[in-house]
CSV table of C-alpha atoms and ligand atoms in Angstrom, one decimal:
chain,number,residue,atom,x,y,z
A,12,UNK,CA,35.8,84.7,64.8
A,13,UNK,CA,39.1,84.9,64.2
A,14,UNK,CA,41.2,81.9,65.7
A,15,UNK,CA,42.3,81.2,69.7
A,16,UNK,CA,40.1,84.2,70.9
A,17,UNK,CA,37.3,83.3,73.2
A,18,UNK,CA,33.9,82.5,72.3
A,19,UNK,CA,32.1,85.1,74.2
A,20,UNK,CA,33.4,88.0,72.9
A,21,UNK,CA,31.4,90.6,71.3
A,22,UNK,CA,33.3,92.4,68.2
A,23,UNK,CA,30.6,94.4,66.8
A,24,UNK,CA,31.0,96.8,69.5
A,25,UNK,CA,34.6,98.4,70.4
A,26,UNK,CA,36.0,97.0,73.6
A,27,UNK,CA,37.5,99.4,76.3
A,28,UNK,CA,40.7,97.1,76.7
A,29,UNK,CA,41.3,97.0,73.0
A,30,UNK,CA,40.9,100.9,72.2
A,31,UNK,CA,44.0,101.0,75.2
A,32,UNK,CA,45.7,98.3,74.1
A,33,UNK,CA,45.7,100.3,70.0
A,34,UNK,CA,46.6,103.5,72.0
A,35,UNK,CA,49.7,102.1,73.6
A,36,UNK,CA,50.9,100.5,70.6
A,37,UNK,CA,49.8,96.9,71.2
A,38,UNK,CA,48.7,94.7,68.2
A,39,UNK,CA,45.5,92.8,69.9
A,40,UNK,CA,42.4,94.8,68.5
A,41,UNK,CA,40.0,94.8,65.7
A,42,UNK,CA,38.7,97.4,63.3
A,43,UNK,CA,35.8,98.5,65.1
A,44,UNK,CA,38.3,99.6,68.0
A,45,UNK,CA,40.5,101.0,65.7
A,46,UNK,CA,37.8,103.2,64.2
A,47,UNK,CA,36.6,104.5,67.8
A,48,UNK,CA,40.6,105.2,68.8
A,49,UNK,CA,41.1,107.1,65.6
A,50,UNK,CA,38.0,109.2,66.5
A,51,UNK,CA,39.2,109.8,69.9
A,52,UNK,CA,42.9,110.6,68.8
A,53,UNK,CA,41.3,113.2,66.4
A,54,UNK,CA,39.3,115.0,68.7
A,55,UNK,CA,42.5,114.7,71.8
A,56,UNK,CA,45.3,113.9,69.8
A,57,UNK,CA,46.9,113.9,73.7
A,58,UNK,CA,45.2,110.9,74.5
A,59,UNK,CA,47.6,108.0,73.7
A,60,UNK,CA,49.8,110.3,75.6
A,61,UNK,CA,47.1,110.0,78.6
A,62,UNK,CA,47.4,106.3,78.2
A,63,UNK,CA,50.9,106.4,78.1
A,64,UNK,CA,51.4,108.9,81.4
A,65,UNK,CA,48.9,106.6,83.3
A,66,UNK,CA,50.7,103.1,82.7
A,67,UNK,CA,54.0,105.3,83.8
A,68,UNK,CA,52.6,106.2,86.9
A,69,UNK,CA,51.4,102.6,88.1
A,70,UNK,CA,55.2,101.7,86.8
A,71,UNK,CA,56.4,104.3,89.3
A,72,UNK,CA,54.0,103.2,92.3
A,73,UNK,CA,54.7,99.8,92.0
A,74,UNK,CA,58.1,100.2,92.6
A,75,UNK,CA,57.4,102.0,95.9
A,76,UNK,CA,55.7,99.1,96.7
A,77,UNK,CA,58.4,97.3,95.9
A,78,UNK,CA,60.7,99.0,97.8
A,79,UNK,CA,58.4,99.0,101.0
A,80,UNK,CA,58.6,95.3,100.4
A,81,UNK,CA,55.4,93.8,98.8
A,82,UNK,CA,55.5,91.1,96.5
A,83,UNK,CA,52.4,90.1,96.3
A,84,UNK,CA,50.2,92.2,94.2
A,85,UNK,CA,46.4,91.9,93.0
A,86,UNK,CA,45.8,94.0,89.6
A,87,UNK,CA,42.3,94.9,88.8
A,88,UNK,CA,41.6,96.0,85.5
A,89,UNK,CA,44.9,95.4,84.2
A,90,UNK,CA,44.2,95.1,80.3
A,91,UNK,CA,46.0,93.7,77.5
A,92,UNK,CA,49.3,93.1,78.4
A,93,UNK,CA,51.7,95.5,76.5
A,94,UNK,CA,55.1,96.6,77.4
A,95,UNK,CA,55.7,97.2,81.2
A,96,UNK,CA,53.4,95.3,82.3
A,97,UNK,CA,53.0,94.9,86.6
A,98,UNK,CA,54.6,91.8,86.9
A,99,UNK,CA,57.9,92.1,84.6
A,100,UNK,CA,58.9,95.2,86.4
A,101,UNK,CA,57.6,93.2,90.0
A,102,UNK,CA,59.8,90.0,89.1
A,103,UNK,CA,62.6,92.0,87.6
A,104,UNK,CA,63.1,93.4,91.3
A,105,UNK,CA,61.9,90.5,93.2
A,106,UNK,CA,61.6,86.9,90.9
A,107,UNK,CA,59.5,85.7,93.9
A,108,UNK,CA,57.0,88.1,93.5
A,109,UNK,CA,53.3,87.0,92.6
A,110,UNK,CA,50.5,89.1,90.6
A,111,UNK,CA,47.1,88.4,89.6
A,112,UNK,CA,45.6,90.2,86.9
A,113,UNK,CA,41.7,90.1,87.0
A,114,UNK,CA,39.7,92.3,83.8
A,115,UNK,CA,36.4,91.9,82.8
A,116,UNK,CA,37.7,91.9,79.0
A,117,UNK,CA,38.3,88.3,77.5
A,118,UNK,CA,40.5,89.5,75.1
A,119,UNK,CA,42.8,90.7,78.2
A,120,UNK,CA,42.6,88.0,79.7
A,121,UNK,CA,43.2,85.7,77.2
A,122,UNK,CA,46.3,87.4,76.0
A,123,UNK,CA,47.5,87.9,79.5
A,124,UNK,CA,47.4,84.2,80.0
A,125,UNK,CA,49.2,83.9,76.4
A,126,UNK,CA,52.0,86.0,77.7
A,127,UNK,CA,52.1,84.8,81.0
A,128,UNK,CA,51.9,80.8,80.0
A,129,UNK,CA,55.3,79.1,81.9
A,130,UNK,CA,55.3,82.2,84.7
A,131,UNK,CA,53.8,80.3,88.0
A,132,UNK,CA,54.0,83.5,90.2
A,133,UNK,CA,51.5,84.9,87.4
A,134,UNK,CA,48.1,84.4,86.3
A,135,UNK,CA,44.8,85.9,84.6
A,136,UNK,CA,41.4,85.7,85.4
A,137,UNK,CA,38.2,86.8,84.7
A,138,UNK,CA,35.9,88.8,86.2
A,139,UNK,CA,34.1,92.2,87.2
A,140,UNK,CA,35.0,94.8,89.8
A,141,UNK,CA,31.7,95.3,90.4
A,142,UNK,CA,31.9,91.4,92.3
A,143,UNK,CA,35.2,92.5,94.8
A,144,UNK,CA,34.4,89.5,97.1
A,145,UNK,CA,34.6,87.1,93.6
A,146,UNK,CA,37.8,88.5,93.1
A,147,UNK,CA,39.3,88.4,96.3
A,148,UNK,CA,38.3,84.4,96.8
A,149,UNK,CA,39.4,83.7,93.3
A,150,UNK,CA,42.8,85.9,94.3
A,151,UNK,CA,42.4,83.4,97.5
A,152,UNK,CA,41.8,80.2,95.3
A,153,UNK,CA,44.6,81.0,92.9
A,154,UNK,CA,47.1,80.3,95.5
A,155,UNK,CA,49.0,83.6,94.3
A,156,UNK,CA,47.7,85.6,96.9
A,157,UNK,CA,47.8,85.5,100.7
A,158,UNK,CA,45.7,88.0,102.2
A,159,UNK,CA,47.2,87.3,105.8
A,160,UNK,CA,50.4,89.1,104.3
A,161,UNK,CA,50.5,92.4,102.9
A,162,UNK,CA,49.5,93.0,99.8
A,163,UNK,CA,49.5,95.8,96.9
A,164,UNK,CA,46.2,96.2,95.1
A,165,UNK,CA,46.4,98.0,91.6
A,166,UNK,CA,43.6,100.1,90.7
A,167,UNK,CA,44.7,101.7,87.9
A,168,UNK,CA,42.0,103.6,85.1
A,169,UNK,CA,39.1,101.1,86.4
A,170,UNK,CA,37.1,102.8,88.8
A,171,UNK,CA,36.0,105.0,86.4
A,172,UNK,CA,34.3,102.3,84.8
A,173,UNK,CA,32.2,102.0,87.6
A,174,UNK,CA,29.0,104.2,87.4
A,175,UNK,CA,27.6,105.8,90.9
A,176,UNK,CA,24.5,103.3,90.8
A,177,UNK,CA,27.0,100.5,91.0
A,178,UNK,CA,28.7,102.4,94.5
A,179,UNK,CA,32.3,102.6,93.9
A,180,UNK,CA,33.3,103.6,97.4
A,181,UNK,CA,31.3,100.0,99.1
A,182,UNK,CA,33.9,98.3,96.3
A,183,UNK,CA,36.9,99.9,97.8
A,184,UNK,CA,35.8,99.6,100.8
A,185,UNK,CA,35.4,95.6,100.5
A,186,UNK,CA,38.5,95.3,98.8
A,187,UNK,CA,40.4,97.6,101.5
A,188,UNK,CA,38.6,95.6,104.2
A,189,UNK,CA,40.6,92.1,102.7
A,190,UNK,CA,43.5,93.5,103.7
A,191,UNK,CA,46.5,93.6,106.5
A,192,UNK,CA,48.2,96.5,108.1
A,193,UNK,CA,51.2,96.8,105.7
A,194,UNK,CA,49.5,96.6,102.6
A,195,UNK,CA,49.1,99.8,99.9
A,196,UNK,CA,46.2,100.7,97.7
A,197,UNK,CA,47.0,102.4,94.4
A,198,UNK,CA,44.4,104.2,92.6
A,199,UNK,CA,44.3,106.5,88.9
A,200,UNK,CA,41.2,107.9,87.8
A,201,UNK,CA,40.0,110.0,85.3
A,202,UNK,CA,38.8,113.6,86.0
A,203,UNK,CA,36.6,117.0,84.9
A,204,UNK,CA,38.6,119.1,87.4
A,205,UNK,CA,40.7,121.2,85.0
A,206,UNK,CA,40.0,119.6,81.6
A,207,UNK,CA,39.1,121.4,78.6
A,208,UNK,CA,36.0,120.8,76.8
A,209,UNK,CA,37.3,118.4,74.1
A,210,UNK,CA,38.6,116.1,76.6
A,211,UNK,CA,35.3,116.1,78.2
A,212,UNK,CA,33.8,115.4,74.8
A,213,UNK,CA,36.4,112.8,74.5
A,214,UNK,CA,35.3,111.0,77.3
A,215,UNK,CA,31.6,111.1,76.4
A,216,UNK,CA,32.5,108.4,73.6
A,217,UNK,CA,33.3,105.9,75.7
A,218,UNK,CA,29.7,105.5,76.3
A,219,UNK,CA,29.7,103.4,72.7
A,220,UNK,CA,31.7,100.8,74.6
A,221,UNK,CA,30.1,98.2,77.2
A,222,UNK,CA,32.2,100.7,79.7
A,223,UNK,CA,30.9,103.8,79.7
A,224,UNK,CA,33.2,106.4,81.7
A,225,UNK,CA,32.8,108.6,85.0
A,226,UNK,CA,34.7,111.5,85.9
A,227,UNK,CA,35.0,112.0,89.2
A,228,UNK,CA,36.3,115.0,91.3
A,229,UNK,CA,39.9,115.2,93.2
A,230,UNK,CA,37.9,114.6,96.4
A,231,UNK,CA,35.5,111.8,95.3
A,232,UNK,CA,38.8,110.6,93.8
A,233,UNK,CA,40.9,110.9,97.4
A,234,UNK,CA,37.5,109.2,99.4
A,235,UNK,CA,38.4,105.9,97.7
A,236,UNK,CA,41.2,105.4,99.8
A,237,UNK,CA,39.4,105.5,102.8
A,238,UNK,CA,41.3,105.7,105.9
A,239,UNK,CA,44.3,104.5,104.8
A,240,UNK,CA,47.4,107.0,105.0
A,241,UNK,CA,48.1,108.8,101.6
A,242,UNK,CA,51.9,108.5,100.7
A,243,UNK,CA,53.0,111.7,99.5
A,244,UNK,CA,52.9,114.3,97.6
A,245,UNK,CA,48.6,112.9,97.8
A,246,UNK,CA,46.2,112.4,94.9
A,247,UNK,CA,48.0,114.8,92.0
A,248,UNK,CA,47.6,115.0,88.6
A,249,UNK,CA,49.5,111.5,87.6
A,250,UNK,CA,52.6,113.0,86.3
A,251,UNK,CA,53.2,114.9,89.6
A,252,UNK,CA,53.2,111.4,91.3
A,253,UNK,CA,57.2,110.8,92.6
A,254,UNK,CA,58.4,111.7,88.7
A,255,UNK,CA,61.6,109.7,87.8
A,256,UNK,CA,62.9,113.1,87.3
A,257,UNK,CA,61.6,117.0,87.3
A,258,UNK,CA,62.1,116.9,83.5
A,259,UNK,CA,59.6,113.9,83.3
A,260,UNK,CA,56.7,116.1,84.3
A,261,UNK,CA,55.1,117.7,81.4
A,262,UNK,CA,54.1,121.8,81.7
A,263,UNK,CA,50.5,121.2,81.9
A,264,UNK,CA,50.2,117.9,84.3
A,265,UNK,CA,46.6,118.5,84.1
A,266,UNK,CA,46.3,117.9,80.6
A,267,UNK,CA,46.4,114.0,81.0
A,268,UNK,CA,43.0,114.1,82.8
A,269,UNK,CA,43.6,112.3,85.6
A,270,UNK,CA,44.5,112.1,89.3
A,271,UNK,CA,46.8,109.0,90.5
A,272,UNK,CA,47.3,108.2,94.5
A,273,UNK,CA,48.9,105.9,96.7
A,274,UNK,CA,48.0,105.0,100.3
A,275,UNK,CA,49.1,102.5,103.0
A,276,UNK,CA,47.1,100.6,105.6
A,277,UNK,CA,48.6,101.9,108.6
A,278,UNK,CA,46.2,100.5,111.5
A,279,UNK,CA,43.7,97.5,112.5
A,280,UNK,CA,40.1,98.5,112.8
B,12,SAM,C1,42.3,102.0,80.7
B,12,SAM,S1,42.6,100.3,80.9
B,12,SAM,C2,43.8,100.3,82.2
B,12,SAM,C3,44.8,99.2,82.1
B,12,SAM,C4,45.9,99.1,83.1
B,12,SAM,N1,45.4,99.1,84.5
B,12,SAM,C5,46.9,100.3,83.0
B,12,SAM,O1,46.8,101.2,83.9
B,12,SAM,O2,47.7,100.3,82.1
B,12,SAM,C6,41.1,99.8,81.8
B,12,SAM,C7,40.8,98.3,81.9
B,12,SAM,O3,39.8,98.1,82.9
B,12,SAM,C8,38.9,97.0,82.4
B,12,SAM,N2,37.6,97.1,83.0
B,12,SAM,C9,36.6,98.0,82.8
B,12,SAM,N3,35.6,97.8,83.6
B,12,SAM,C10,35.9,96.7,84.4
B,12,SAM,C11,35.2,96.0,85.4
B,12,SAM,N4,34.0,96.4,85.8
B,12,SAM,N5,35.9,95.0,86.0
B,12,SAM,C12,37.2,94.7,85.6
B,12,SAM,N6,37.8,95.3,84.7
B,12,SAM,C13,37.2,96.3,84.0
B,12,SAM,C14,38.9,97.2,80.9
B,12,SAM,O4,38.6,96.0,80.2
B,12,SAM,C15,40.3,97.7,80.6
B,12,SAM,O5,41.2,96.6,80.3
């Protein structure tokens, strides 16, 4: 085991956080992660590209929520911290805002709390988005988050971790229900609608890490947010989503497999 990486985890078996965190350029994964990256990247050589566009659309919805005034923000499946990460753009804008970042990966989370050691607006902890109501009282417990405020809570590539049997939608829907009028709900998943086969292919390999993918449709996609009022321009392919610029968004949006969406709580009950 190689030194100041917890106990528990497993490395003969490629980790979903690692595989990203080797896509985006970061320096916190082993061989066997490598290996399954490198068979990925040969069969879509645009998925680093994928990972890239996905990290630059919570970038982009985070400052909306910024600029609507949250500063308190609860990031599930967050990952290994790499460049960009929620709370240095966050505390760039607003050094008062707080984040938690909760993964199921100990290697996230024991790099995040590396990188955020000395930050007391940030923290990292542990657990699965399959438990919302663990999350939200260890959210609570941290002192970071005050659910009586509005909050931003940051979805971003994790539902799709969640298999149907596990009920996605009851997960949103306990999350959604710990919040206040005011807060937002940002969500990217991944997506067969308008893929080619490879990618499809692609994403059949991430059934050789403990977090096997589902692709969901634009629709099942859109039902996550519930109620709550879609900010435009909707759920879109995640380049489409408010683009810095036109020249941002690539010619083929679709090819980065996945649809990205923001939405606000609007009303009580
Ligand atoms: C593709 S990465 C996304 C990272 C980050 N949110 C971003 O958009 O840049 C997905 C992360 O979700 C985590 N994850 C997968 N299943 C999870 C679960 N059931 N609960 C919490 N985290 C999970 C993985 O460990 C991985 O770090």
């Amino acid at each position: 085991m190689p030194d100041g990486l917890p106990a528990e985890i497993d490395l003969s078996r490629p980790s979903a956080a690692r595989v990203y965190d080797y896509f985006l350029g970061g320096a916190h994964n082993f061989e066997i992660d490598r290996q399954l990256a490198e068979q990925i990247a040969s069969m879509t050589p645009n998925l680093a590209a994928t990972m890239r566009a996905g990290r630059e659309f919570l970038r982009r919805a985070v400052r909306v929520l910024l600029d609507a005034g949250i500063d308190q923000f609860l990031d599930i499946g967050s990952g290994i911290p790499t460049v960009g990460n929620v709370h240095e753009v966050a505390q760039a804008a607003n050094p008062e805002a707080r984040i938690v970042y909760v993964d199921i990966d100990p290697v996230a989370v024991a790099h995040s709390r590396e990188l955020l050691a000395g930050n007391e607006r940030a923290t990292a902890i542990r657990a699965d988005l399959r438990e919302p109501k663990l999350i939200l009282e260890l959210a609570r417990s941290s002192g970071l988050i005050d659910f009586d405020r509005p909050v931003g809570i940051l979805l971003a590539g994790v539902v799709h971790f969640i298999p149907d049997v596990d009920r996605p939608g009851d997960i949103l829907a306990a999350l959604r229900a710990a919040a206040v009028p005011g807060s937002f709900l940002v969500v990217s998943h991944s997506t067969f609608e308008d893929q080619p086969q490879e990618m499809l292919d692609a994403q059949r390999l991430s059934a050789r890490t403990d977090t096997e993918i589902t692709l969901r449709s634009r629709a099942e996609i859109t039902g996550f947010f519930g109620d709550w009022t879609l900010l435009e321009p909707g759920v879109v392919h995640m380049p489409l989503w408010r683009p810095d610029s036109p020249a941002d968004v690539d010619e083929r949006p679709e090819r980065f497999g996945a649809f990205g969406g923001v939405a606000r709580y609007d009303h009580a009950g």
